[in-house]
């Protein structure tokens, strides 16, 4: 028997967080892993901090691609990933989400023989083709062999696009596994509330980093103005950990951040989880943050015109408001009285195990133990 090998392509903060439970599940099953980091994210606060905090081994390979245009970034990644996969010949390659790293992993692997390509968090659609992420999702879902949508609704979207049902398995989202794994530790170890001098329930949290929001000066300014107005109305300060793309734009657009918004550096996962679970309201354009607030029971106001996570709005956890100040204020008013008592729709917290079961990565030692036991069993006379 030869041992199974699982490869992972990741490159950005959310991919590290959402693939961590799957990499760990492989280790529990004694499945050998190859982690290929594209280098799309490279700043310590978007990259290394998550490997150390989530107790992941450093990536086996870092392609060091860095920032660039979509074409440049993606093509360099494809070349590097293909070379690694041809050398290592894994049985399965996992990609997650909708970034350029996800796209490059799927493109590099889908024409190589004997590698099953599996997309975790398949089937999400915002129906906004101006988002690079939407194009990535569609291409990836139609290129891969196995699709792991988080919910029945996302699976139905894939079938509606003509993808055969036998390639699709609903598993829940691995973000539930990650939140369940780390939320208690975050609550007991993070000192972020003290360091920031904020009290539970008496501040708001903001993240805004999407290209369509922060690369447009007026739109970014409107978001800051609207969030500040909504928070002032409730006498709250807003904590805004600023993603490097947004930091870049704040500087180049010379945008003034309203007084009641406190900008800080990006946070590690435990500190961020702590703020998300204790904030009064969360304003965001992030995909992962819409999911996490829904899981943690914190009302969310989404600063986009649509979402590929409509389940969060259906259960009452999220309100989609766009970027106009009046709409942001109205959305915050609608969400401020929410109790947080909704049913999170993203699965049972064992998505990683369901994925490995489906893709056929059994515990390698169990198989070996069974083989040894069969060989050693006394023969009947
Ligand atoms: C990428 C993903 C987005 C995801 C986000 C997660 C794509 C198309 N976009 O967006 O879907 O939500 O990651 O955070 O894949 N930069 C740094 N340090 C870094 C990385 C980036 O300073 O470690 C700066 C650079 O100026 C860079 C800019 O941020 O040009 C944007 O980085 P990029 O990876 O292109 O896209 P993100 O906005 O991070
Ligand atoms: N996150 C973090 N620190 C921060 C902001 C976000 O650890 O300062 C985490 C957050 O908990 C979530 C993920 O980053 O798991 C979301 O990533 P991001 O918003 O960058 O990307 P998206 O989910 O929009 O693709």
Coordinates of C-alpha atoms and ligand atoms in Angstrom, one line a residue:
X1 CA 0.0 0.0 0.0
X2 CA 1.3 3.5 -0.8
X3 CA 0.5 6.4 1.5
X4 CA -1.9 9.0 0.3
X5 CA -0.7 12.6 0.0
X6 CA -2.8 15.7 0.1
X7 CA -1.6 19.0 -1.3
X8 CA -2.9 22.4 -0.5
X9 CA -2.5 25.7 -2.3
X10 CA -3.0 28.8 -0.2
X11 CA -1.8 32.4 -0.3
X12 CA -4.0 34.8 1.7
X13 CA -5.1 35.3 5.3
X14 CA -8.6 33.8 4.9
X15 CA -7.3 30.7 3.1
X16 CA -4.8 30.0 5.9
X17 CA -7.6 30.3 8.5
X18 CA -10.1 28.2 6.6
X19 CA -7.7 25.5 5.5
X20 CA -6.1 25.1 8.9
X21 CA -8.8 22.6 10.1
X22 CA -8.4 20.5 7.0
X23 CA -4.6 20.4 7.2
X24 CA -4.9 19.4 10.9
X25 CA -7.5 16.7 10.0
X26 CA -5.0 15.3 7.6
X27 CA -2.4 15.2 10.3
X28 CA -4.8 13.4 12.6
X29 CA -5.4 10.8 9.9
X30 CA -1.6 10.4 9.3
X31 CA -2.1 11.6 5.7
X32 CA 1.1 13.3 4.5
X33 CA 0.6 16.9 3.3
X34 CA 2.3 19.3 1.0
X35 CA 1.4 23.0 1.7
X36 CA 2.3 25.3 -1.3
X37 CA 2.1 29.0 -0.3
X38 CA 1.8 31.3 -3.3
X39 CA 3.2 34.3 -1.4
X40 CA 0.1 36.4 -2.4
X41 CA 0.1 37.6 1.2
X42 CA 3.5 38.1 2.7
X43 CA 3.3 40.8 5.4
X44 CA 3.8 39.2 8.8
X45 CA 0.3 40.4 10.0
X46 CA -1.5 38.7 7.0
X47 CA 0.6 35.6 6.8
X48 CA 3.1 34.2 9.3
X49 CA 1.2 35.2 12.4
X50 CA -1.6 32.8 11.4
X51 CA 0.7 29.8 10.9
X52 CA 2.2 30.3 14.3
X53 CA -1.0 31.1 16.2
X54 CA -3.0 28.3 14.6
X55 CA 0.0 26.0 15.2
X56 CA 0.5 25.1 11.6
X57 CA 4.0 24.0 10.3
X58 CA 5.5 26.6 8.0
X59 CA 4.5 26.0 4.4
X60 CA 6.6 23.3 2.6
X61 CA 7.1 25.7 -0.3
X62 CA 6.7 29.4 -0.7
X63 CA 6.6 30.6 -4.3
X64 CA 7.0 34.2 -3.2
X65 CA 4.9 35.6 -6.0
X66 CA 3.8 38.8 -4.0
X67 CA 1.6 41.6 -5.3
X68 CA 1.0 42.4 -8.9
X69 CA -1.7 42.7 -11.6
X70 CA -4.1 39.8 -11.8
X71 CA -2.5 38.3 -14.9
X72 CA 1.0 38.6 -13.6
X73 CA 0.2 37.2 -10.1
X74 CA -1.9 34.3 -11.4
X75 CA 0.4 33.2 -14.2
X76 CA 3.5 33.2 -11.9
X77 CA 1.6 31.2 -9.4
X78 CA 0.4 28.7 -12.1
X79 CA 3.9 28.0 -13.2
X80 CA 5.2 27.5 -9.7
X81 CA 2.4 25.3 -8.6
X82 CA 2.5 23.1 -11.7
X83 CA 6.2 22.5 -11.1
X84 CA 5.6 21.5 -7.5
X85 CA 2.7 19.2 -8.3
X86 CA 4.5 17.4 -11.1
X87 CA 7.4 16.8 -8.7
X88 CA 5.3 15.7 -5.7
X89 CA 2.4 13.9 -7.5
X90 CA -0.2 14.2 -4.7
X91 CA -3.5 12.3 -4.8
X92 CA -5.6 15.3 -4.2
X93 CA -5.1 19.1 -4.3
X94 CA -7.3 21.3 -2.1
X95 CA -8.0 24.9 -3.0
X96 CA -10.3 27.1 -0.9
X97 CA -12.4 30.2 -1.6
X98 CA -12.1 32.7 -4.4
X99 CA -8.7 34.4 -4.5
X100 CA -6.1 34.5 -7.3
X101 CA -4.2 31.8 -5.4
X102 CA -7.4 29.6 -5.5
X103 CA -7.7 30.2 -9.2
X104 CA -4.0 29.4 -9.9
X105 CA -4.1 26.2 -7.9
X106 CA -7.2 24.9 -9.8
X107 CA -5.7 25.9 -13.2
X108 CA -2.4 24.4 -12.5
X109 CA -3.8 21.1 -11.3
X110 CA -6.9 20.5 -13.4
X111 CA -5.0 19.2 -16.4
X112 CA -2.5 17.1 -14.6
X113 CA -3.2 13.3 -14.6
X114 CA -4.0 11.4 -11.4
X115 CA -4.6 14.5 -9.2
X116 CA -8.2 15.1 -8.0
X117 CA -8.7 18.8 -7.5
X118 CA -11.1 19.7 -4.8
X119 CA -12.7 23.1 -4.2
X120 CA -13.6 23.9 -0.6
X121 CA -16.3 26.6 -0.2
X122 CA -17.6 26.0 -3.7
X123 CA -20.9 27.4 -5.2
X124 CA -20.8 30.9 -3.7
X125 CA -22.1 33.5 -6.1
X126 CA -22.5 37.3 -5.7
X127 CA -23.8 37.7 -9.2
X128 CA -21.5 40.8 -9.4
X129 CA -19.0 40.1 -12.2
X130 CA -17.1 43.3 -11.4
X131 CA -15.6 41.4 -8.4
X132 CA -12.5 39.5 -9.4
X133 CA -13.5 37.0 -6.7
X134 CA -16.7 36.2 -8.6
X135 CA -14.8 35.4 -11.8
X136 CA -12.4 33.2 -9.8
X137 CA -15.2 31.3 -8.2
X138 CA -17.0 30.5 -11.4
X139 CA -13.8 29.4 -13.2
X140 CA -12.6 27.3 -10.3
X141 CA -16.0 25.5 -9.8
X142 CA -16.1 24.5 -13.4
X143 CA -12.5 23.4 -13.5
X144 CA -12.3 21.1 -10.5
X145 CA -13.2 17.4 -9.9
X146 CA -14.8 17.6 -6.4
X147 CA -16.9 20.5 -5.0
X148 CA -17.6 21.1 -1.4
X149 CA -20.3 23.8 -1.0
X150 CA -21.1 24.9 2.6
X151 CA -24.9 24.7 2.3
X152 CA -27.7 23.0 0.3
X153 CA -28.5 26.4 -1.3
X154 CA -24.9 26.7 -2.7
X155 CA -25.0 23.1 -3.9
X156 CA -28.2 23.9 -5.8
X157 CA -26.5 26.8 -7.6
X158 CA -23.8 24.5 -8.8
X159 CA -26.3 22.0 -10.1
X160 CA -28.2 24.8 -11.8
X161 CA -24.9 25.7 -13.6
X162 CA -24.8 22.1 -15.0
X163 CA -22.2 20.7 -12.7
X164 CA -23.0 17.0 -12.2
X165 CA -24.5 16.3 -8.8
X166 CA -22.1 13.3 -8.1
X167 CA -19.2 15.8 -7.9
X168 CA -20.9 17.9 -5.3
X169 CA -21.0 17.2 -1.5
X170 CA -22.4 19.6 1.1
X171 CA -20.0 19.7 4.0
X172 CA -20.6 22.9 5.9
X173 CA -17.9 25.6 5.9
X174 CA -14.5 25.0 7.6
X175 CA -14.8 28.4 9.2
X176 CA -17.2 26.9 11.7
X177 CA -14.5 24.3 12.6
X178 CA -12.0 27.1 13.0
X179 CA -14.2 29.3 15.2
X180 CA -15.1 26.3 17.4
X181 CA -11.5 25.3 17.6
X182 CA -10.2 28.7 18.6
X183 CA -13.0 30.8 20.1
X184 CA -12.5 29.7 23.7
X185 CA -8.8 30.1 23.5
X186 CA -9.3 33.6 22.0
X187 CA -11.7 34.5 24.9
X188 CA -9.3 33.3 27.6
X189 CA -6.0 34.5 26.1
X190 CA -6.6 37.7 24.2
X191 CA -6.0 40.9 26.0
X192 CA -7.2 43.1 23.1
X193 CA -10.1 44.7 25.0
X194 CA -7.8 45.9 27.7
X195 CA -5.1 47.0 25.3
X196 CA -7.6 49.0 23.2
X197 CA -9.4 50.2 26.4
X198 CA -12.8 49.2 25.1
X199 CA -15.7 47.5 26.9
X200 CA -17.7 44.5 25.7
X201 CA -20.8 45.6 23.8
X202 CA -19.7 49.3 23.8
X203 CA -17.8 49.6 20.5
X204 CA -18.3 48.8 16.9
X205 CA -15.9 46.9 14.6
X206 CA -15.1 47.8 11.0
X207 CA -13.3 45.9 8.2
X208 CA -13.2 47.3 4.7
X209 CA -10.7 46.0 2.1
X210 CA -12.5 45.0 -1.0
X211 CA -11.1 46.4 -4.2
X212 CA -14.5 47.7 -5.3
X213 CA -14.9 49.7 -2.1
X214 CA -11.4 51.0 -1.2
X215 CA -10.0 51.5 -4.7
X216 CA -12.8 54.1 -5.4
X217 CA -12.1 57.3 -3.4
X218 CA -15.7 58.5 -3.2
X219 CA -17.0 55.1 -2.2
X220 CA -14.4 54.6 0.5
X221 CA -15.1 58.1 1.8
X222 CA -18.8 57.4 1.9
X223 CA -18.3 54.2 3.8
X224 CA -16.1 55.9 6.5
X225 CA -18.6 58.7 6.8
X226 CA -21.6 56.4 7.0
X227 CA -20.1 54.1 9.6
X228 CA -19.0 57.0 11.7
X229 CA -22.5 58.5 11.6
X230 CA -24.1 55.2 12.6
X231 CA -21.6 54.7 15.5
X232 CA -22.0 58.4 16.7
X233 CA -25.7 57.9 16.8
X234 CA -25.1 55.1 19.4
X235 CA -22.2 56.8 21.2
X236 CA -19.8 54.1 20.1
X237 CA -16.2 54.3 19.0
X238 CA -15.3 52.1 15.9
X239 CA -12.2 50.0 15.8
X240 CA -10.9 49.5 12.3
X241 CA -8.0 47.1 11.8
X242 CA -6.8 48.3 8.4
X243 CA -5.8 45.8 5.6
X244 CA -2.7 46.9 3.7
X245 CA -4.7 47.5 0.5
X246 CA -7.0 49.9 2.4
X247 CA -4.0 51.5 4.2
X248 CA -2.4 52.2 0.8
X249 CA -5.6 53.8 -0.5
X250 CA -6.2 55.9 2.7
X251 CA -2.7 57.4 2.1
X252 CA -2.8 57.8 -1.7
X253 CA -6.3 59.3 -1.7
X254 CA -5.3 61.5 1.3
X255 CA -8.6 60.5 3.0
X256 CA -9.4 61.9 6.5
X257 CA -10.7 59.2 8.8
X258 CA -13.5 60.5 11.0
X259 CA -12.6 61.0 14.7
X260 CA -14.8 58.2 16.1
X261 CA -13.1 55.6 13.9
X262 CA -9.8 54.3 15.4
X263 CA -7.5 52.8 12.8
X264 CA -5.2 50.0 14.0
X265 CA -2.9 47.5 12.3
X266 CA -4.4 44.2 11.2
X267 CA -5.0 41.8 14.2
X268 CA -4.1 38.2 14.7
X269 CA -6.9 35.7 14.6
X270 CA -7.5 35.4 18.4
X271 CA -7.6 39.2 18.9
X272 CA -9.9 39.6 16.0
X273 CA -12.2 36.9 17.1
X274 CA -12.4 38.5 20.5
X275 CA -13.4 41.8 19.0
X276 CA -15.9 40.2 16.7
X277 CA -17.6 38.4 19.5
X278 CA -17.8 41.4 21.9
X279 CA -18.6 44.2 19.5
X280 CA -22.0 45.8 19.5
X281 CA -22.2 45.8 15.7
X282 CA -19.7 44.8 13.0
X283 CA -19.5 46.7 9.7
X284 CA -17.7 44.8 6.9
X285 CA -17.2 44.0 3.3
X286 CA -15.3 40.8 4.1
X287 CA -16.7 37.3 3.3
X288 CA -15.2 35.6 6.2
X289 CA -16.3 38.3 8.7
X290 CA -20.0 37.9 7.5
X291 CA -19.7 34.2 8.3
X292 CA -17.9 34.6 11.6
X293 CA -20.3 37.2 13.0
X294 CA -23.2 34.9 12.1
X295 CA -21.5 32.1 14.0
X296 CA -20.6 34.2 17.0
X297 CA -24.0 35.9 17.3
X298 CA -22.9 39.5 16.6
X299 CA -25.2 41.5 14.2
X300 CA -23.4 42.4 10.9
X301 CA -23.9 45.3 8.5
X302 CA -22.4 44.5 5.1
X303 CA -21.0 47.4 3.1
X304 CA -21.7 45.9 -0.3
X305 CA -24.6 45.8 -2.8
X306 CA -24.9 42.0 -2.6
X307 CA -23.5 39.0 -0.9
X308 CA -22.5 35.5 -1.9
X309 CA -23.4 34.5 1.7
X310 CA -27.2 35.3 1.6
X311 CA -27.8 32.6 4.3
X312 CA -26.5 35.1 6.8
X313 CA -29.2 37.6 5.9
X314 CA -31.9 34.9 5.7
X315 CA -31.3 33.9 9.3
X316 CA -31.4 37.6 10.4
X317 CA -27.7 38.0 11.2
X318 CA -26.7 40.3 8.4
X319 CA -28.1 43.3 6.6
X320 CA -26.7 44.2 3.1
X321 CA -26.6 48.0 2.8
X322 CA -24.1 49.0 0.1
X323 CA -21.9 52.1 0.5
X324 CA -24.3 55.1 0.8
X325 CA -24.1 56.8 4.3
X326 CA -27.9 57.0 4.8
X327 CA -28.3 53.3 4.0
X328 CA -25.4 52.4 6.4
X329 CA -27.1 54.4 9.2
X330 CA -30.5 52.8 8.4
X331 CA -28.9 49.3 8.3
X332 CA -27.2 49.8 11.7
X333 CA -30.5 50.9 13.2
X334 CA -32.2 47.8 11.9
X335 CA -29.4 45.5 13.3
X336 CA -28.7 47.2 16.7
X337 CA -31.7 45.6 18.4
X338 CA -30.9 42.0 17.2
X339 CA -30.4 39.5 19.9
X340 CA -27.9 37.3 18.2
X341 CA -30.1 34.3 18.6
X342 CA -30.2 32.8 15.1
X343 CA -29.3 29.4 13.8
X344 CA -25.9 29.6 12.0
X345 CA -26.4 28.0 8.6
X346 CA -22.8 26.8 7.9
X347 CA -22.7 23.3 9.2
X348 CA -21.9 21.2 12.3
X349 CA -18.2 22.2 12.8
X350 CA -16.9 19.0 11.3
X351 CA -16.6 20.2 7.7
X352 CA -12.9 19.2 7.5
X353 CA -13.7 15.6 8.5
X354 CA -16.6 15.4 6.0
X355 CA -14.4 16.6 3.2
X356 CA -11.6 14.1 4.0
X357 CA -14.3 11.3 4.2
X358 CA -15.7 12.3 0.9
X359 CA -12.4 12.5 -0.9
X360 CA -11.4 9.1 0.5
X361 CA -8.5 10.2 2.7
X362 CA -8.8 7.5 5.5
X363 CA -6.5 7.2 8.5
X364 CA -3.4 5.8 6.9
X365 CA -2.2 4.1 10.1
X366 CA -5.6 2.5 10.7
X367 CA -5.3 0.9 7.2
X368 CA -1.8 -0.2 8.0
X369 CA -2.9 -1.6 11.4
X370 CA -5.7 -3.5 9.7
X371 CA -3.3 -5.0 7.2
X372 CA -0.8 -6.0 9.9
X373 CA -3.6 -7.5 12.0
X374 CA -4.8 -9.6 9.0
X375 CA -1.2 -10.8 8.3
X376 CA -0.6 -11.7 11.9
X377 CA -4.0 -13.3 12.7
X378 CA -3.6 -17.0 13.5
X379 CA -4.7 -19.2 10.6
X380 CA -7.6 -21.5 11.4
X381 CA -6.6 -25.1 11.2
Ligands
LIG1 C1 -7.0 39.3 -1.7 C2 -8.1 38.6 -2.4 C3 -9.4 38.9 -1.8 C4 -9.4 38.6 -0.3 C5 -8.2 39.2 0.4 C6 -8.0 38.7 1.8 C7 -7.8 38.4 -4.9 C8 -8.2 38.9 -6.2 N1 -8.2 39.1 -3.8 O1 -7.2 40.7 -1.8 O2 -10.5 38.2 -2.4 O3 -10.6 39.0 0.3 O4 -7.0 38.9 -0.3 O5 -7.4 39.5 2.6 O6 -7.2 37.4 -4.8 N2 -0.4 43.9 0.4 C9 0.6 44.1 1.4 N3 1.0 42.9 2.1 C10 0.5 41.7 1.8 C11 -0.4 41.6 0.8 C12 -0.8 42.7 0.1 O7 1.0 45.1 1.8 O8 1.0 40.8 2.5 C13 -0.9 45.1 -0.3 C14 -0.1 45.4 -1.6 O9 -0.1 46.8 -1.7 C15 -1.1 44.8 -2.6 C16 -2.4 45.0 -2.0 O10 -2.2 44.9 -0.6 O11 -0.9 45.5 -3.8 C17 -3.5 44.1 -2.4 O12 -3.1 42.7 -2.2 P1 -3.7 41.5 -3.1 O13 -3.2 40.2 -2.6 O14 -3.6 41.8 -4.6 O15 -5.2 41.6 -2.9 P2 -6.0 41.8 -1.5 O16 -6.7 43.1 -1.5 O17 -5.2 41.4 -0.4
LIG2 N1 -9.1 38.7 10.3 C1 -8.0 38.7 11.2 N2 -7.5 39.9 11.6 C2 -8.0 41.1 11.1 C3 -9.1 41.0 10.1 C4 -9.6 39.8 9.8 O1 -7.6 37.7 11.7 O2 -7.5 42.1 11.4 C5 -9.6 37.3 9.9 C6 -11.1 37.1 10.1 O3 -11.3 36.6 11.4 C7 -11.5 36.2 9.0 C8 -10.5 36.5 7.9 O4 -9.5 37.3 8.5 O5 -11.3 34.8 9.4 C9 -11.2 37.3 6.8 O6 -10.2 37.7 5.9 P1 -10.4 38.9 4.9 O7 -11.5 39.8 5.4 O8 -9.1 39.4 4.6 O9 -10.8 38.1 3.5 P2 -12.2 37.6 2.9 O10 -12.9 36.7 3.9 O11 -13.1 38.9 2.6 O12 -11.8 37.0 1.7

